[in-house]
Short mmCIF file of C-alpha atoms in Angstrom, two decimals:
data_model
loop_
_atom_site.label_atom_id
_atom_site.label_comp_id
_atom_site.label_asym_id
_atom_site.label_seq_id
_atom_site.Cartn_x
_atom_site.Cartn_y
_atom_site.Cartn_z
CA MET A 1 -13.18 18.52 -15.05
CA SER A 2 -10.05 16.70 -16.21
CA SER A 3 -6.85 16.59 -14.19
CA LEU A 4 -5.23 18.90 -16.76
CA ASP A 5 -8.05 21.38 -16.26
CA ASP A 6 -7.57 21.04 -12.51
CA LEU A 7 -3.89 21.86 -12.86
CA SER A 8 -4.54 24.99 -14.90
CA THR A 9 -7.46 26.18 -12.77
CA PHE A 10 -6.18 25.42 -9.27
CA ARG A 11 -2.55 26.37 -8.79
CA THR A 12 -2.21 24.91 -5.29
CA LEU A 13 -3.39 21.79 -3.55
CA ARG A 14 -5.25 23.98 -1.06
CA GLN A 15 -7.26 25.61 -3.87
CA HIS A 16 -8.14 22.26 -5.38
CA TYR A 17 -9.03 20.78 -1.98
CA GLU A 18 -11.38 23.69 -1.23
CA HIS A 19 -12.97 23.26 -4.66
CA LEU A 20 -13.64 19.56 -3.96
CA GLU A 21 -15.12 20.50 -0.59
CA GLN A 22 -17.45 23.08 -2.16
CA ALA A 23 -18.50 20.55 -4.80
CA GLY A 24 -19.43 18.08 -2.05
CA THR A 25 -16.86 15.53 -3.25
CA ILE A 26 -15.02 15.51 0.08
CA THR A 27 -15.60 16.73 3.62
CA SER A 28 -13.05 19.21 4.93
CA ASP A 29 -10.72 17.53 7.40
CA PRO A 30 -8.31 19.67 9.49
CA ALA A 31 -5.81 16.81 9.64
CA GLN A 32 -5.79 16.54 5.85
CA LEU A 33 -5.43 20.31 5.49
CA ARG A 34 -2.21 20.21 7.53
CA ILE A 35 -0.80 17.79 4.95
CA VAL A 36 -2.15 19.88 2.05
CA ASP A 37 -0.35 22.97 3.32
CA ALA A 38 2.89 21.02 3.92
CA LEU A 39 2.76 19.66 0.36
CA ASP A 40 2.11 23.14 -1.03
CA ARG A 41 5.16 24.44 0.86
CA LEU A 42 7.23 21.60 -0.56
CA ILE A 43 6.08 22.36 -4.11
CA GLU A 44 7.01 26.02 -3.61
CA GLU A 45 10.47 25.09 -2.36
CA VAL A 46 11.04 22.66 -5.23
CA SER A 47 9.87 25.33 -7.69
CA THR A 48 12.33 27.82 -6.22
CA LYS A 49 15.16 25.32 -6.61
CA ARG A 50 14.22 24.75 -10.25
CA LEU A 51 14.30 28.45 -11.03
CA ALA A 52 17.64 28.80 -9.27
CA SER A 53 19.06 26.03 -11.43
CA LYS A 54 18.48 27.65 -14.83
CA SER A 55 22.06 28.85 -15.06
CA SER A 56 23.32 25.28 -15.01
CA ALA A 57 22.58 22.91 -17.86
CA LEU A 58 22.41 19.98 -15.47
CA GLY A 59 20.60 21.92 -12.75
CA TRP A 60 21.24 22.51 -9.08
CA LEU A 61 20.95 18.81 -8.28
CA PHE A 62 23.98 17.66 -10.24
CA ALA A 63 26.03 20.85 -10.24
CA LYS A 64 29.57 20.21 -9.07
CA ARG A 65 30.33 22.49 -6.20
CA LYS A 66 32.90 22.58 -3.48
CA GLN A 67 30.39 23.80 -0.92
CA PRO A 68 27.81 21.37 0.52
CA ARG A 69 24.79 20.91 -1.71
CA GLU A 70 21.68 22.60 -0.32
CA THR A 71 18.85 20.09 -0.44
CA VAL A 72 15.09 20.17 -0.08
CA LYS A 73 13.62 18.40 2.93
CA GLY A 74 10.91 15.95 1.91
CA LEU A 75 7.79 14.75 3.68
CA TYR A 76 6.79 11.51 5.42
CA VAL A 77 3.05 11.22 6.13
CA TYR A 78 1.75 8.40 8.28
CA GLY A 79 -1.65 7.38 9.57
CA GLY A 80 -4.30 4.69 9.42
CA VAL A 81 -5.83 3.30 6.25
CA GLY A 82 -8.53 5.31 4.52
CA ARG A 83 -7.43 8.71 5.89
CA GLY A 84 -6.79 10.20 2.44
CA LYS A 85 -3.01 9.82 2.19
CA THR A 86 -3.12 8.40 -1.34
CA MET A 87 -5.53 11.10 -2.55
CA LEU A 88 -3.15 13.82 -1.33
CA MET A 89 -0.15 12.07 -2.86
CA ASP A 90 -2.01 11.97 -6.20
CA GLN A 91 -2.49 15.73 -6.09
CA PHE A 92 1.13 16.42 -5.12
CA PHE A 93 2.61 14.21 -7.82
CA GLU A 94 0.48 15.85 -10.51
CA ARG A 95 1.43 19.38 -9.43
CA VAL A 96 5.10 19.19 -8.50
CA PRO A 97 6.79 20.96 -11.47
CA VAL A 98 9.53 18.41 -12.12
CA LYS A 99 10.02 16.14 -15.11
CA ARG A 100 12.36 13.72 -13.40
CA LYS A 101 9.98 12.34 -10.80
CA ARG A 102 8.92 8.83 -9.94
CA ARG A 103 6.02 7.41 -8.00
CA ALA A 104 6.05 3.78 -6.92
CA HIS A 105 4.87 1.33 -4.32
CA PHE A 106 7.82 1.03 -1.96
CA ASN A 107 8.11 -2.74 -2.37
CA ASP A 108 8.29 -2.38 -6.16
CA PHE A 109 10.99 0.27 -5.83
CA MET A 110 13.09 -1.95 -3.59
CA ALA A 111 12.70 -4.89 -5.97
CA ASP A 112 14.11 -2.62 -8.70
CA VAL A 113 16.99 -1.62 -6.39
CA HIS A 114 17.92 -5.24 -5.70
CA ASP A 115 17.80 -6.04 -9.43
CA ARG A 116 20.17 -3.14 -10.12
CA ILE A 117 22.52 -4.22 -7.35
CA GLN A 118 22.64 -7.73 -8.78
CA SER A 119 23.22 -6.40 -12.30
CA HIS A 120 26.13 -4.31 -11.02
CA ARG A 121 27.65 -7.33 -9.28
CA ASP A 122 27.28 -9.43 -12.44
CA ALA A 123 28.98 -6.68 -14.48
CA LEU A 124 31.77 -6.52 -11.87
CA LYS A 125 32.40 -10.24 -12.30
CA ARG A 126 32.60 -9.78 -16.08
CA GLY A 127 35.13 -6.99 -15.61
CA GLU A 128 32.72 -4.34 -16.96
CA LYS A 129 32.58 -2.40 -13.66
CA LYS A 130 35.36 -1.35 -11.32
CA GLU A 131 33.39 -0.17 -8.26
CA THR A 132 33.13 -3.04 -5.80
CA ASP A 133 30.35 -1.32 -3.81
CA PRO A 134 27.17 -1.28 -5.94
CA ILE A 135 25.19 1.12 -3.72
CA PRO A 136 26.70 4.50 -4.82
CA PRO A 137 26.40 3.86 -8.58
CA VAL A 138 22.90 2.45 -8.19
CA ALA A 139 21.84 5.49 -6.13
CA LYS A 140 23.42 7.85 -8.67
CA ALA A 141 21.56 6.18 -11.55
CA LEU A 142 18.26 6.34 -9.66
CA ALA A 143 18.81 10.03 -8.84
CA GLU A 144 19.57 10.84 -12.47
CA GLU A 145 16.28 9.24 -13.50
CA ALA A 146 14.18 10.94 -10.81
CA TRP A 147 15.11 13.39 -8.08
CA ILE A 148 11.58 13.49 -6.65
CA LEU A 149 10.72 10.06 -5.27
CA CYS A 150 7.15 9.44 -4.13
CA PHE A 151 6.38 6.22 -2.28
CA ASP A 152 2.99 4.76 -1.45
CA GLU A 153 2.79 2.45 1.56
CA PHE A 154 6.30 2.82 2.90
CA ALA A 155 6.78 -0.37 4.92
CA VAL A 156 9.85 -2.46 5.69
CA THR A 157 9.23 -6.17 6.18
CA ASP A 158 12.10 -7.78 4.25
CA ILE A 159 15.49 -8.17 5.91
CA ALA A 160 17.21 -7.72 2.54
CA ASP A 161 15.57 -4.28 2.25
CA ALA A 162 16.32 -3.40 5.87
CA MET A 163 20.03 -4.13 5.49
CA VAL A 164 20.58 -1.75 2.54
CA LEU A 165 18.24 1.14 3.35
CA SER A 166 20.67 3.22 5.44
CA ARG A 167 23.41 3.21 2.84
CA LEU A 168 21.04 3.47 -0.12
CA PHE A 169 19.17 6.50 1.15
CA SER A 170 22.31 8.17 2.47
CA SER A 171 23.57 8.04 -1.12
CA LEU A 172 20.24 9.14 -2.59
CA PHE A 173 19.98 12.13 -0.26
CA ALA A 174 23.61 13.02 -0.98
CA GLU A 175 22.59 13.18 -4.65
CA GLY A 176 19.86 15.68 -3.72
CA VAL A 177 16.88 13.35 -3.99
CA VAL A 178 13.68 14.56 -2.32
CA LEU A 179 11.51 11.90 -0.66
CA VAL A 180 7.75 12.09 -0.25
CA ALA A 181 6.21 9.01 1.33
CA THR A 182 3.00 7.75 2.90
CA SER A 183 2.91 4.97 5.47
CA ASN A 184 0.65 3.39 8.04
CA VAL A 185 3.32 3.72 10.74
CA ALA A 186 5.67 6.35 12.13
CA PRO A 187 9.36 6.02 11.19
CA ARG A 188 10.19 4.73 14.68
CA ASP A 189 7.78 1.81 14.13
CA LEU A 190 9.22 0.70 10.79
CA TYR A 191 10.59 -2.85 10.81
CA ARG A 192 9.47 -3.25 14.41
CA ASP A 193 10.64 -6.58 15.86
CA GLY A 194 12.44 -7.30 12.59
CA LEU A 195 15.46 -9.58 12.45
CA ASN A 196 18.71 -7.67 13.19
CA ARG A 197 16.73 -4.46 13.65
CA ALA A 198 19.73 -2.75 15.25
CA LEU A 199 21.37 -2.68 11.82
CA PHE A 200 18.27 -0.99 10.42
CA GLU A 201 17.84 1.69 13.10
CA PRO A 202 20.38 4.20 11.65
CA PHE A 203 18.03 4.55 8.68
CA ILE A 204 15.34 5.99 10.96
CA GLY A 205 17.59 8.92 11.89
CA ILE A 206 18.56 9.46 8.25
CA LEU A 207 14.88 9.51 7.25
CA GLU A 208 13.90 11.95 9.99
CA ARG A 209 16.74 14.34 9.04
CA HIS A 210 15.71 14.43 5.39
CA ALA A 211 11.91 14.39 5.63
CA GLU A 212 9.43 16.25 7.79
CA VAL A 213 7.31 13.67 9.61
CA ILE A 214 3.59 14.46 9.95
CA ALA A 215 0.81 12.27 11.34
CA LEU A 216 -2.46 12.21 9.42
CA ASP A 217 -4.44 11.30 12.50
CA GLY A 218 -7.95 12.37 11.58
CA PRO A 219 -10.75 10.34 13.18
CA THR A 220 -12.47 9.38 9.94
CA ASP A 221 -11.56 6.40 7.76
CA TYR A 222 -13.13 7.51 4.46
CA ARG A 223 -12.42 4.22 2.72
CA ARG A 224 -14.06 2.22 5.48
CA GLU A 225 -16.96 4.66 5.69
CA LYS A 226 -17.83 3.95 2.04
CA LEU A 227 -17.35 0.21 2.43
CA ASP A 228 -19.51 0.09 5.57
CA ARG A 229 -22.47 1.37 3.55
CA MET A 230 -22.17 -1.45 1.02
CA GLN A 231 -23.45 -5.01 1.09
CA VAL A 232 -20.65 -7.43 1.96
CA TYR A 233 -22.23 -10.77 0.98
CA MET A 234 -23.91 -10.86 -2.42
CA THR A 235 -25.89 -13.54 -4.24
CA PRO A 236 -26.19 -15.04 -6.78
CA CYS A 237 -23.05 -15.05 -8.95
CA ASP A 238 -24.25 -13.01 -11.92
CA ALA A 239 -23.34 -9.85 -13.82
CA GLU A 240 -25.11 -7.57 -11.32
CA THR A 241 -23.29 -9.14 -8.39
CA ALA A 242 -19.95 -8.90 -10.24
CA SER A 243 -20.63 -5.18 -10.75
CA GLN A 244 -21.42 -4.73 -7.04
CA MET A 245 -18.20 -6.52 -6.13
CA ASP A 246 -16.23 -4.22 -8.43
CA GLU A 247 -17.88 -1.18 -6.85
CA ALA A 248 -16.97 -2.38 -3.37
CA TRP A 249 -13.41 -3.15 -4.50
CA HIS A 250 -13.15 0.37 -5.93
CA ALA A 251 -14.17 1.74 -2.52
CA ALA A 252 -11.76 -0.52 -0.63
CA THR A 253 -8.82 0.48 -2.81
CA ALA A 254 -9.86 4.14 -3.22
CA GLY A 255 -9.96 3.51 -6.97
CA HIS A 256 -6.21 2.99 -7.25
CA THR A 257 -4.42 0.52 -9.47
CA THR A 258 -4.11 -2.99 -8.08
CA GLN A 259 -1.34 -5.42 -8.80
CA GLU A 260 -0.12 -8.91 -8.15
CA THR A 261 1.65 -9.35 -4.82
CA ARG A 262 3.66 -12.30 -3.53
CA LEU A 263 3.84 -13.42 0.09
CA ALA A 264 6.68 -15.57 1.43
CA VAL A 265 5.34 -18.72 3.11
CA LYS A 266 7.89 -21.20 4.43
CA GLY A 267 10.36 -20.90 1.59
CA ARG A 268 7.81 -20.56 -1.20
CA GLU A 269 5.64 -17.79 -2.61
CA LEU A 270 1.90 -17.35 -2.35
CA VAL A 271 0.53 -15.28 -5.24
CA VAL A 272 -2.08 -12.65 -4.39
CA PRO A 273 -3.56 -11.89 -7.83
CA ARG A 274 -4.94 -8.44 -6.93
CA ALA A 275 -3.90 -6.27 -4.03
CA ASN A 276 -3.76 -2.64 -3.00
CA GLY A 277 -2.83 -1.40 0.44
CA THR A 278 -4.45 -3.69 3.00
CA ALA A 279 -7.06 -5.16 0.64
CA ALA A 280 -6.66 -8.36 -1.40
CA ARG A 281 -8.94 -10.04 -3.93
CA PHE A 282 -9.13 -13.69 -4.99
CA THR A 283 -11.57 -15.96 -6.77
CA PHE A 284 -12.83 -18.96 -4.82
CA GLY A 285 -10.77 -21.20 -7.08
CA GLU A 286 -7.56 -19.30 -6.33
CA LEU A 287 -8.07 -19.78 -2.59
CA CYS A 288 -9.75 -23.16 -2.22
CA GLU A 289 -9.14 -25.22 -5.36
CA LYS A 290 -5.37 -24.97 -5.02
CA PRO A 291 -3.44 -26.96 -2.37
CA LEU A 292 -3.29 -24.15 0.19
CA GLY A 293 -3.29 -24.61 3.93
CA ALA A 294 -3.34 -22.90 7.30
CA ARG A 295 0.03 -21.16 6.82
CA ASP A 296 -1.14 -19.64 3.54
CA TYR A 297 -4.35 -18.29 5.04
CA LEU A 298 -2.48 -16.95 8.06
CA ALA A 299 -0.02 -15.16 5.76
CA ILE A 300 -2.96 -13.47 4.03
CA ALA A 301 -4.52 -12.51 7.37
CA SER A 302 -1.21 -11.09 8.59
CA ARG A 303 -0.73 -8.91 5.52
CA PHE A 304 -4.29 -7.73 4.79
CA ASP A 305 -7.33 -6.61 6.77
CA THR A 306 -9.91 -6.87 3.95
CA LEU A 307 -10.41 -9.91 1.74
CA PHE A 308 -12.60 -10.14 -1.37
CA ILE A 309 -13.69 -13.57 -2.64
CA ASP A 310 -15.44 -13.80 -6.00
CA CYS A 311 -18.12 -16.42 -6.61
CA ILE A 312 -18.18 -18.97 -3.82
CA PRO A 313 -19.96 -22.03 -5.30
CA VAL A 314 -22.37 -24.48 -3.74
CA MET A 315 -20.19 -27.41 -2.62
CA GLY A 316 -21.31 -31.04 -2.60
CA GLN A 317 -19.59 -34.32 -1.84
CA GLU A 318 -17.49 -33.95 -4.98
CA LYS A 319 -15.98 -30.76 -3.55
CA ARG A 320 -15.11 -32.06 -0.09
CA ASN A 321 -11.48 -30.89 -0.33
CA GLU A 322 -12.53 -27.43 -1.44
CA ALA A 323 -15.07 -27.32 1.39
CA LYS A 324 -12.40 -28.28 3.94
CA ARG A 325 -10.15 -25.46 2.73
CA PHE A 326 -13.05 -23.01 2.74
CA ILE A 327 -13.92 -23.96 6.33
CA LEU A 328 -10.28 -23.40 7.34
CA LEU A 329 -10.16 -20.10 5.43
CA ILE A 330 -13.28 -18.69 7.11
CA ASP A 331 -12.05 -19.82 10.54
CA THR A 332 -8.78 -17.94 9.88
CA LEU A 333 -10.54 -14.78 8.72
CA TYR A 334 -12.90 -14.93 11.68
CA ASP A 335 -10.17 -15.49 14.27
CA ASN A 336 -8.14 -12.62 12.82
CA ARG A 337 -11.12 -10.24 12.64
CA MET A 338 -10.84 -9.64 8.90
CA ARG A 339 -13.40 -7.84 6.80
CA LEU A 340 -14.84 -10.23 4.19
CA VAL A 341 -16.58 -9.08 1.01
CA ALA A 342 -17.87 -12.00 -1.06
CA SER A 343 -20.18 -13.06 -3.84
CA ALA A 344 -21.70 -16.53 -3.74
CA GLU A 345 -24.10 -18.82 -5.55
CA ALA A 346 -26.29 -19.15 -2.44
CA PRO A 347 -26.80 -17.83 1.09
CA PRO A 348 -24.32 -19.15 3.71
CA GLU A 349 -26.59 -21.91 5.05
CA GLN A 350 -27.04 -23.33 1.53
CA LEU A 351 -23.40 -23.33 0.41
CA TYR A 352 -22.70 -26.94 1.42
CA ALA A 353 -24.96 -29.57 -0.13
CA GLY A 354 -23.17 -32.66 1.18
CA THR A 355 -24.93 -34.83 3.75
CA SER A 356 -22.20 -37.15 4.99
CA GLY A 357 -18.77 -36.73 6.52
CA THR A 358 -17.56 -34.18 9.04
CA GLU A 359 -17.79 -31.33 6.52
CA ALA A 360 -21.59 -31.13 6.86
CA PHE A 361 -21.28 -30.64 10.62
CA GLU A 362 -18.31 -28.27 10.39
CA PHE A 363 -19.95 -26.20 7.67
CA ALA A 364 -22.79 -25.28 10.03
CA ARG A 365 -20.22 -23.29 12.03
CA THR A 366 -18.84 -21.76 8.81
CA ALA A 367 -22.33 -20.68 7.70
CA SER A 368 -22.95 -19.14 11.11
CA ARG A 369 -19.69 -17.22 10.94
CA LEU A 370 -20.38 -16.02 7.40
CA THR A 371 -23.73 -14.67 8.60
CA GLU A 372 -22.16 -12.99 11.63
CA MET A 373 -19.44 -11.40 9.49
CA GLN A 374 -22.15 -9.40 7.70
CA THR A 375 -23.48 -7.75 10.87
CA ARG A 376 -22.75 -4.30 12.22
CA ASP A 377 -21.48 -5.77 15.48
CA TRP A 378 -18.91 -7.81 13.55
CA LEU A 379 -17.79 -4.81 11.51
CA GLU A 380 -17.21 -2.94 14.76
CA THR A 381 -14.78 -5.66 15.87
CA VAL A 382 -13.07 -5.32 12.48
CA ARG A 383 -12.65 -1.60 13.10
CA GLN A 384 -10.61 -2.39 16.22
CA ARG A 385 -8.15 -4.37 14.12
CA GLU A 386 -7.95 -1.75 11.36
CA THR A 387 -7.28 1.14 13.77
CA PRO A 388 -3.53 1.68 14.24
CA ARG A 389 -2.26 1.34 17.79
#
């Protein structure tokens, strides 16, 4: 059944959720159902506002009134990875009956905001704008484009974002924007231990006033459950293995679109070619044939909990530098209890063919760790890292 058929057949998220349960596609989860019902209530309230706006050509959002504008309170859903937050957001975004709506990864949205702020400042210098404060006009333009804003993975790590969020969202909410967001952490834990966090903290109160906060705290990590059933080290590097890697990646990312991400490392950027949520995917060449070092691998381990590496080759004397980086990479993943999913030309103990130098000795430890990282006991230690505290 297509998504359009779903929309015409199942009017509410609850109806569609129960259909998926009956079809055996999902297992009913009381924690998820709380979110389903909250999203259905939000859709109903948004629908009521739309109907009430018919008398105004510009609608209730932009109607000029002397009395305070009555707004819709949004929703902020937080919980661990793999709990189904993205699936529920998908269903909400499809069903909410609004044309001016936008769904984005929060980091992408903030990059757009900063670009708009800079464009406004450039126009001000050229004499094309008169407003010295770029935040209100930027917020107004964003609200005119979309008054339902849906954010995946709401997380604040950049000080530039943290410093503008209070004023930006105060202006957005004043324009009647409705926020729906998913996150791995509660609002009070956003930007924890961040630089100048005191300047960020007013945003937390603003967020909690304009969005109902609900924890999706079910015990089951559905993403991890699927991944745990799959092989995590695959040989050799052929078409079948590539297909298995893609299947595992689909499970790790819940089938959602992946994109390039950049990590700041000591004043430069490390490119992550494919990322979604807490999973990242590289080829061996992207990780070990480039001049990367300990800081780069630590940045990856700090940002992600699952790493995919495509086609690890057999390394001989001619690949000593690559072998050194690979040894360092695996040590970093191991020390940080990361889940590794990899394809390789050979089993771990056959990956290094060199016979001289320290690499041959050091690679014995790497091979042992690669073998251990495939075991159930290892995956249990990974679970402890992935579970929010």
